[in-house]
Amino acid sequence: ASEVQGVLLLSDVRGCFHADTQALADKVAFECQPVVVMAPDLFRGMPWEEDVNRPGLNSQGNSYEDWRATHSDERVNADIRAAAAVLRNQYGVSSI
């Protein structure tokens, strides 16, 4: 049996659903075949998006620092470990 390899693609603050992140995931998956690529939602649906009408703030009125404080390192690390477990357990990935 061949080894199934996986890539855990960690996005920047714009999140995993941003077009650039999705394009990178697609490119890695295509160029590195066969490989399973996963880009977890580390910001749980709330990536940093600066409000065009209020520079330095997002649509909720938070500064970048305030927004970042809502995503603790411990929680993000737990989400990364959980994503790695999904790659191993649900997709049979043996190396990440």
Coordinates of C-alpha atoms in Angstrom, one line a residue:
A1 CA 0.0 0.0 0.0
S2 CA 1.3 3.5 -0.8
E3 CA 1.6 6.2 1.7
V4 CA -1.0 8.9 1.7
Q5 CA 0.5 12.3 2.2
G6 CA -1.3 15.3 3.5
V7 CA -0.8 19.1 3.5
L8 CA -2.2 21.2 6.3
L9 CA -2.5 24.6 4.7
L10 CA -2.7 27.3 7.4
S11 CA -4.1 30.6 6.0
D12 CA -3.2 34.1 6.8
V13 CA -5.6 36.4 8.6
R14 CA -7.9 36.6 5.5
G15 CA -8.9 33.0 6.3
C16 CA -9.4 29.7 4.4
F17 CA -12.3 30.9 2.3
H18 CA -10.4 33.7 0.7
A19 CA -10.0 33.2 -3.0
D20 CA -6.2 33.4 -2.8
T21 CA -6.1 30.7 -0.1
Q22 CA -8.4 28.5 -2.1
A23 CA -6.3 29.0 -5.2
L24 CA -3.1 28.0 -3.3
A25 CA -4.8 24.9 -1.9
D26 CA -5.9 23.9 -5.4
K27 CA -2.4 24.5 -6.8
V28 CA -0.7 22.5 -4.1
A29 CA -3.2 19.6 -4.6
F30 CA -2.6 19.7 -8.4
E31 CA 1.2 20.1 -8.4
C32 CA 1.8 17.6 -5.6
Q33 CA -0.5 14.8 -6.6
P34 CA -1.4 12.5 -5.0
V35 CA -1.9 14.5 -1.8
V36 CA -4.8 15.5 0.4
V37 CA -4.9 19.2 1.2
M38 CA -6.8 20.7 4.0
A39 CA -7.2 24.4 4.9
P40 CA -8.9 24.5 8.3
D41 CA -11.0 27.5 9.3
L42 CA -8.8 28.8 12.1
F43 CA -10.9 31.9 12.6
R44 CA -14.2 30.0 12.8
G45 CA -15.9 32.1 10.1
M46 CA -14.6 35.4 11.3
P47 CA -11.4 36.2 9.3
W48 CA -9.9 39.7 9.5
E49 CA -11.5 42.0 6.9
E50 CA -10.8 45.7 7.2
D51 CA -13.8 47.9 6.7
V52 CA -13.2 50.1 3.7
N53 CA -15.0 53.0 5.3
R54 CA -13.2 52.7 8.6
P55 CA -9.5 52.0 8.1
G56 CA -7.9 50.0 10.9
L57 CA -11.2 48.5 12.0
N58 CA -13.3 45.6 10.8
S59 CA -17.1 45.6 10.2
Q60 CA -17.7 45.0 14.0
G61 CA -15.6 48.0 14.9
N62 CA -12.7 46.0 16.2
S63 CA -9.1 46.9 15.7
Y64 CA -6.8 44.2 14.3
E65 CA -5.3 43.7 17.8
D66 CA -8.8 43.3 19.3
W67 CA -9.9 40.9 16.6
R68 CA -6.7 38.9 17.0
A69 CA -7.4 38.6 20.8
T70 CA -10.6 36.8 20.0
H71 CA -8.5 33.9 18.5
S72 CA -6.3 32.7 21.3
D73 CA -3.2 30.8 20.5
E74 CA -4.4 27.8 22.5
R75 CA -7.7 27.6 20.6
V76 CA -6.0 28.0 17.2
N77 CA -3.4 25.3 18.2
A78 CA -6.2 23.0 19.2
D79 CA -8.0 23.5 15.9
I80 CA -4.7 22.7 14.0
R81 CA -4.3 19.5 16.0
A82 CA -7.9 18.6 15.3
A83 CA -7.5 19.2 11.6
A84 CA -4.4 17.0 11.6
A85 CA -6.4 14.2 13.3
V86 CA -9.1 14.5 10.6
L87 CA -6.5 14.1 7.9
R88 CA -5.2 11.0 9.6
N89 CA -8.5 9.4 10.7
Q90 CA -10.9 10.3 7.9
Y91 CA -8.6 10.5 4.9
G92 CA -6.0 7.9 5.9
V93 CA -3.1 10.4 5.7
S94 CA 0.1 8.8 7.1
S95 CA 2.4 11.9 6.9
I96 CA 1.5 15.6 7.1

